[in-house]
Amino acid sequence: MHRQSGQSGWSGTLLAVALIVLPLASARAQPAPPPVNRVSPPATSPPGVPATPALKADPLAVPGFWDPRRRPERPDLSRISIIRFLTETDYPPFNYAGPDGTPAGFNVDLARLICEEIKVACTIQMRRFDTLIDALNRNEGDAVIASFAETPEMRLKVDFSDPYYRMPARFVSRKDVDIDVVKPEALEGKKIAVVAGTAHEAYLKALFTEAEVRPYPNPDAARAALKKGEVDLLFGDGISLAFWLNGTDSGNCCAFRGGPYLESRFFGEGVGIAVRRGNELFRQAFNWALFRLWEKGRFTDLWLRYFPVSPY
């Protein structure tokens, strides 16, 4: 699902500031993957993400947008003395306030790794989601790392680094429901839960025209309907669904079926780091750092710590 203004449930304007960049685990060599790379799962999960050993035995998919034959040129990093990242509080597991109120999540840890690779100090400020782009363009930060999907509308406001993941859409069904084929003709008459007003609803109505699409006001309501057996399938953001499936709230009820669905017309062209328009120094620095983190295997390690159930 594209991140849209006003989705954050937090009412404050500014939550946390300085983030000390700390070294993480040592890197390992990483062979070149295709756009989605199948690898072995990690041994541990990040704090707050419960492990699911049975699922961890399967190969997992990791986004990989980088081509080793097209290495980004190393920019003049001596011109960067500090990077001021902006993010928001209410989009776990990507960015959220930890128990002590400090920034946490996949995007926050990725920002740490980027700063470590570039060898500069960083700060992270947490703001309401709908204030981030305006704050960036007022020079209150250098970059936004908050899971913004790159769309034509967003490119009118900011420039983006290369994408580092895409937001796949996925179907989920109860484990006791036998649905092996997920195609428009195979789902005729099936009841499919979806969050109203989303790109996922538009996609279903455009392509799964014979299914019975049932819109719900929010993800919790759609997931509850699936757990109760009121619908046959749920269609939504694969990343948040993977987080739900791997957590306790799902009650181990359900599993992915079919997909992933990555049509850019509906689900965007990937998630990158936003910078002010024309800021080529930071954009190129992020592209170089992201490539280096992927090349060393550190991006893969980080992704699998947060997503032991693959959203792809």
Coordinates of C-alpha atoms in Angstrom, one line a residue:
M1 CA 0.0 0.0 0.0
H2 CA 1.3 3.5 -0.8
R3 CA 2.0 5.5 2.3
Q4 CA -0.5 8.4 2.2
S5 CA -0.6 11.6 4.2
G6 CA -2.4 11.4 7.5
Q7 CA -1.9 7.7 8.1
S8 CA 0.1 8.2 11.3
G9 CA -1.9 7.9 14.5
W10 CA 0.5 10.0 16.5
S11 CA -0.5 13.6 17.2
G12 CA 2.8 15.1 18.1
T13 CA 5.0 17.1 15.7
L14 CA 8.5 16.1 16.8
L15 CA 9.4 13.1 18.9
A16 CA 13.1 12.2 18.9
V17 CA 16.3 13.6 17.7
A18 CA 19.9 12.4 18.0
L19 CA 20.6 8.9 17.0
I20 CA 24.1 7.6 17.7
V21 CA 25.4 5.5 14.8
L22 CA 26.8 2.2 16.1
P23 CA 28.6 -0.5 14.2
L24 CA 26.6 -3.6 13.5
A25 CA 27.7 -7.2 12.7
S26 CA 30.5 -7.6 10.3
A27 CA 29.6 -7.9 6.6
R28 CA 29.9 -11.0 4.4
A29 CA 30.2 -11.3 0.7
Q30 CA 26.9 -11.5 -1.2
P31 CA 26.5 -12.9 -4.7
A32 CA 24.4 -11.0 -7.2
P33 CA 20.7 -11.8 -6.9
P34 CA 17.8 -11.2 -9.3
P35 CA 15.3 -8.5 -8.4
V36 CA 13.9 -10.9 -5.7
N37 CA 16.5 -13.1 -4.2
R38 CA 15.9 -16.5 -2.5
V39 CA 18.1 -17.0 0.5
S40 CA 18.2 -18.9 3.8
P41 CA 16.4 -17.4 6.7
P42 CA 18.2 -15.9 9.8
A43 CA 18.6 -17.5 13.1
T44 CA 17.0 -14.7 15.1
S45 CA 14.3 -12.0 14.8
P46 CA 14.5 -8.4 15.8
P47 CA 13.2 -7.3 19.2
G48 CA 9.4 -7.5 19.3
V49 CA 9.1 -9.8 16.3
P50 CA 8.3 -13.4 17.5
A51 CA 10.1 -16.2 15.8
T52 CA 8.2 -18.9 13.9
P53 CA 10.6 -21.9 13.5
A54 CA 8.4 -23.9 11.1
L55 CA 8.2 -20.9 8.7
K56 CA 11.9 -20.2 9.1
A57 CA 12.8 -23.5 7.5
D58 CA 11.7 -22.3 4.1
P59 CA 13.7 -20.2 1.7
L60 CA 12.9 -16.5 1.9
A61 CA 12.8 -13.7 -0.7
V62 CA 14.9 -10.5 -0.3
P63 CA 14.5 -7.5 -2.5
G64 CA 17.5 -6.9 -4.7
F65 CA 17.5 -4.0 -7.1
W66 CA 21.2 -3.7 -7.6
D67 CA 23.1 -4.9 -10.7
P68 CA 26.8 -5.7 -10.0
R69 CA 27.6 -4.8 -13.6
R70 CA 26.4 -1.3 -12.9
R71 CA 28.3 -0.1 -9.9
P72 CA 27.4 3.4 -8.8
E73 CA 30.3 5.8 -8.9
R74 CA 31.5 6.8 -5.5
P75 CA 30.6 10.5 -4.9
D76 CA 32.8 13.0 -3.1
L77 CA 31.7 12.1 0.4
S78 CA 34.0 14.6 2.0
R79 CA 31.3 17.2 1.3
I80 CA 29.0 15.5 3.7
S81 CA 29.6 16.1 7.4
I82 CA 26.3 15.0 8.9
I83 CA 23.0 13.5 7.6
R84 CA 19.7 14.6 9.2
F85 CA 17.2 11.9 8.6
L86 CA 13.4 12.4 9.0
T87 CA 11.0 9.5 9.7
E88 CA 7.7 9.0 11.5
T89 CA 6.5 7.0 14.5
D90 CA 3.7 4.7 13.5
Y91 CA 4.6 2.3 10.7
P92 CA 6.1 -0.8 12.3
P93 CA 8.3 -2.7 11.6
F94 CA 9.8 0.0 9.4
N95 CA 9.7 3.0 11.7
Y96 CA 8.2 3.4 15.2
A97 CA 9.0 4.8 18.6
G98 CA 10.8 2.2 20.8
P99 CA 9.9 1.5 24.4
D100 CA 12.1 4.4 25.5
G101 CA 10.7 6.7 22.8
T102 CA 13.8 6.6 20.6
P103 CA 13.5 5.8 16.8
A104 CA 13.4 2.1 16.0
G105 CA 12.6 -0.2 13.0
F106 CA 14.0 -1.4 9.7
N107 CA 14.3 2.1 8.1
V108 CA 16.0 3.4 11.2
D109 CA 18.5 0.6 11.2
L110 CA 19.1 1.0 7.5
A111 CA 19.8 4.7 8.1
R112 CA 22.4 3.7 10.7
L113 CA 24.1 1.3 8.2
I114 CA 24.1 4.0 5.5
C115 CA 25.8 6.5 7.8
E116 CA 28.3 3.9 8.9
E117 CA 29.1 3.1 5.2
I118 CA 29.5 6.8 4.4
K119 CA 31.3 7.4 7.7
V120 CA 29.4 10.4 8.8
A121 CA 27.3 11.2 11.9
C122 CA 23.6 11.1 11.7
T123 CA 20.5 12.3 13.5
I124 CA 17.0 11.1 13.2
Q125 CA 13.9 13.1 13.9
M126 CA 10.4 11.6 14.2
R127 CA 7.5 13.6 12.9
R128 CA 3.9 13.1 11.8
F129 CA 3.9 11.3 8.5
D130 CA 1.9 14.1 6.8
T131 CA 4.5 16.7 7.8
L132 CA 7.7 15.0 6.5
I133 CA 7.9 16.3 3.0
D134 CA 7.2 19.9 3.9
A135 CA 9.8 19.6 6.7
L136 CA 12.3 18.3 4.2
N137 CA 11.6 21.1 1.7
R138 CA 12.0 23.7 4.5
N139 CA 15.5 22.3 5.1
E140 CA 14.6 20.9 8.5
G141 CA 16.2 17.6 7.4
D142 CA 18.4 16.2 4.6
A143 CA 16.4 13.1 3.8
V144 CA 13.2 11.2 4.5
I145 CA 13.4 7.5 5.2
A146 CA 9.8 6.6 5.9
S147 CA 8.6 4.1 3.3
F148 CA 7.4 6.6 0.7
A149 CA 6.5 4.9 -2.5
E150 CA 8.0 6.6 -5.6
T151 CA 5.1 7.8 -7.7
P152 CA 4.7 10.4 -10.4
E153 CA 3.0 12.7 -7.9
M154 CA 5.8 12.3 -5.3
R155 CA 8.5 13.0 -8.0
L156 CA 7.0 16.5 -8.4
K157 CA 7.8 17.2 -4.8
V158 CA 11.1 15.4 -4.1
D159 CA 13.8 13.3 -5.7
F160 CA 14.4 9.7 -4.7
S161 CA 17.4 7.4 -4.3
D162 CA 17.3 4.0 -6.0
P163 CA 14.6 1.8 -4.6
Y164 CA 15.5 -0.6 -1.8
Y165 CA 12.2 -2.5 -1.6
R166 CA 8.9 -2.7 -3.3
M167 CA 5.5 -3.0 -1.6
P168 CA 4.0 -6.3 -2.9
A169 CA 0.3 -7.1 -2.6
R170 CA -0.6 -10.5 -1.4
F171 CA -3.6 -12.8 -0.8
V172 CA -4.0 -14.5 2.5
S173 CA -6.4 -17.3 3.4
R174 CA -7.1 -19.4 6.5
K175 CA -4.9 -22.5 6.6
D176 CA -8.0 -24.8 6.8
V177 CA -9.3 -23.4 3.4
D178 CA -8.1 -25.2 0.3
I179 CA -7.2 -22.5 -2.2
D180 CA -4.3 -23.6 -4.4
V181 CA -4.9 -21.5 -7.5
V182 CA -5.2 -17.7 -7.2
K183 CA -6.2 -16.4 -10.6
P184 CA -9.2 -14.3 -11.6
E185 CA -11.1 -17.2 -13.1
A186 CA -10.4 -19.4 -10.1
L187 CA -11.8 -16.9 -7.6
E188 CA -15.2 -16.5 -9.2
G189 CA -17.7 -16.0 -6.4
K190 CA -15.1 -16.0 -3.7
K191 CA -15.5 -13.4 -0.9
I192 CA -12.3 -11.3 -0.6
A193 CA -11.7 -8.8 2.2
V194 CA -9.8 -5.6 1.4
V195 CA -9.4 -2.2 3.0
A196 CA -11.7 0.3 1.4
G197 CA -10.3 3.1 -0.7
T198 CA -6.9 1.5 -1.2
A199 CA -4.9 0.6 -4.3
H200 CA -5.6 -3.0 -3.3
E201 CA -9.4 -2.5 -3.7
A202 CA -8.9 -0.8 -7.0
Y203 CA -6.7 -3.7 -8.2
L204 CA -9.3 -6.3 -7.2
K205 CA -12.1 -4.4 -8.9
A206 CA -10.0 -4.0 -12.1
L207 CA -8.8 -7.6 -12.4
F208 CA -10.8 -10.0 -10.2
T209 CA -14.1 -8.9 -11.6
E210 CA -16.0 -12.1 -10.8
A211 CA -15.0 -12.2 -7.1
E212 CA -17.1 -10.7 -4.4
V213 CA -15.0 -7.8 -3.1
R214 CA -15.9 -6.9 0.5
P215 CA -14.4 -3.5 1.6
Y216 CA -13.6 -3.0 5.3
P217 CA -12.7 0.3 7.1
N218 CA -9.2 -0.7 8.2
P219 CA -6.8 -3.6 8.2
D220 CA -7.8 -4.9 11.6
A221 CA -11.4 -5.3 10.5
A222 CA -10.4 -7.1 7.3
R223 CA -8.1 -9.5 9.2
A224 CA -10.8 -10.2 11.8
A225 CA -13.3 -11.1 9.0
L226 CA -10.8 -13.6 7.6
K227 CA -10.0 -15.2 11.0
K228 CA -13.8 -15.6 11.6
G229 CA -14.3 -17.2 8.2
E230 CA -16.6 -14.4 7.0
V231 CA -14.5 -14.2 3.8
D232 CA -12.4 -16.7 1.8
L233 CA -9.4 -14.5 1.3
L234 CA -7.8 -11.2 2.3
F235 CA -5.9 -9.0 -0.2
G236 CA -3.6 -6.3 1.1
D237 CA -0.1 -5.0 1.7
G238 CA 2.2 -8.0 1.7
I239 CA 4.7 -6.5 4.1
S240 CA 2.2 -5.6 6.9
L241 CA 0.6 -9.0 6.3
A242 CA 3.9 -10.8 6.7
F243 CA 4.4 -9.0 10.0
W244 CA 0.9 -10.0 11.1
L245 CA 1.3 -13.6 10.1
N246 CA 4.6 -13.9 12.0
G247 CA 3.1 -12.3 15.1
T248 CA 0.8 -13.5 17.8
D249 CA -2.3 -11.5 16.7
S250 CA -2.8 -13.9 13.7
G251 CA -3.1 -16.9 16.0
N252 CA -1.3 -18.9 13.4
C253 CA -4.6 -18.9 11.5
C254 CA -3.5 -18.1 8.0
A255 CA -1.0 -18.2 5.2
F256 CA -0.1 -16.5 1.9
R257 CA -1.7 -17.7 -1.3
G258 CA -0.4 -16.8 -4.8
G259 CA 1.5 -13.6 -5.7
P260 CA 3.3 -11.4 -5.1
Y261 CA 1.6 -8.7 -7.1
L262 CA 3.9 -5.8 -8.0
E263 CA 2.1 -3.9 -10.7
S264 CA 3.6 -0.4 -10.5
R265 CA 0.4 1.2 -11.8
F266 CA -1.3 0.2 -8.6
F267 CA 1.5 -0.4 -6.1
G268 CA 4.2 2.1 -7.0
E269 CA 7.7 1.9 -8.4
G270 CA 9.4 1.0 -5.2
V271 CA 10.4 2.7 -2.0
G272 CA 13.4 5.0 -1.9
I273 CA 15.0 7.7 0.3
A274 CA 13.5 11.1 -0.5
V275 CA 15.8 14.2 -0.8
R276 CA 15.1 17.7 -1.9
R277 CA 14.8 18.1 -5.6
G278 CA 18.1 18.7 -7.2
N279 CA 20.1 17.4 -4.2
E280 CA 22.3 15.1 -6.3
L281 CA 25.1 14.9 -3.7
F282 CA 22.8 13.1 -1.1
R283 CA 20.9 11.1 -3.8
Q284 CA 24.2 9.7 -5.2
A285 CA 25.6 9.1 -1.8
F286 CA 22.6 7.0 -0.8
N287 CA 22.7 5.1 -4.1
W288 CA 26.4 4.3 -3.5
A289 CA 25.8 3.3 0.1
L290 CA 22.8 1.1 -0.6
F291 CA 24.8 -0.7 -3.3
R292 CA 27.7 -1.3 -1.0
L293 CA 25.4 -2.6 1.8
W294 CA 23.8 -5.0 -0.6
E295 CA 27.2 -6.1 -2.1
K296 CA 28.5 -6.9 1.4
G297 CA 25.3 -8.8 2.4
R298 CA 24.4 -6.4 5.2
F299 CA 21.2 -5.4 3.5
T300 CA 20.1 -9.0 3.3
D301 CA 21.0 -9.6 6.9
L302 CA 19.0 -6.7 8.0
W303 CA 15.9 -7.6 5.9
L304 CA 15.8 -11.1 7.1
R305 CA 16.0 -10.1 10.8
Y306 CA 12.9 -8.1 10.3
F307 CA 11.0 -10.4 7.9
P308 CA 11.4 -14.1 8.8
V309 CA 8.1 -14.5 7.0
S310 CA 8.8 -13.2 3.5
P311 CA 6.3 -10.7 2.1
Y312 CA 7.3 -11.8 -1.5

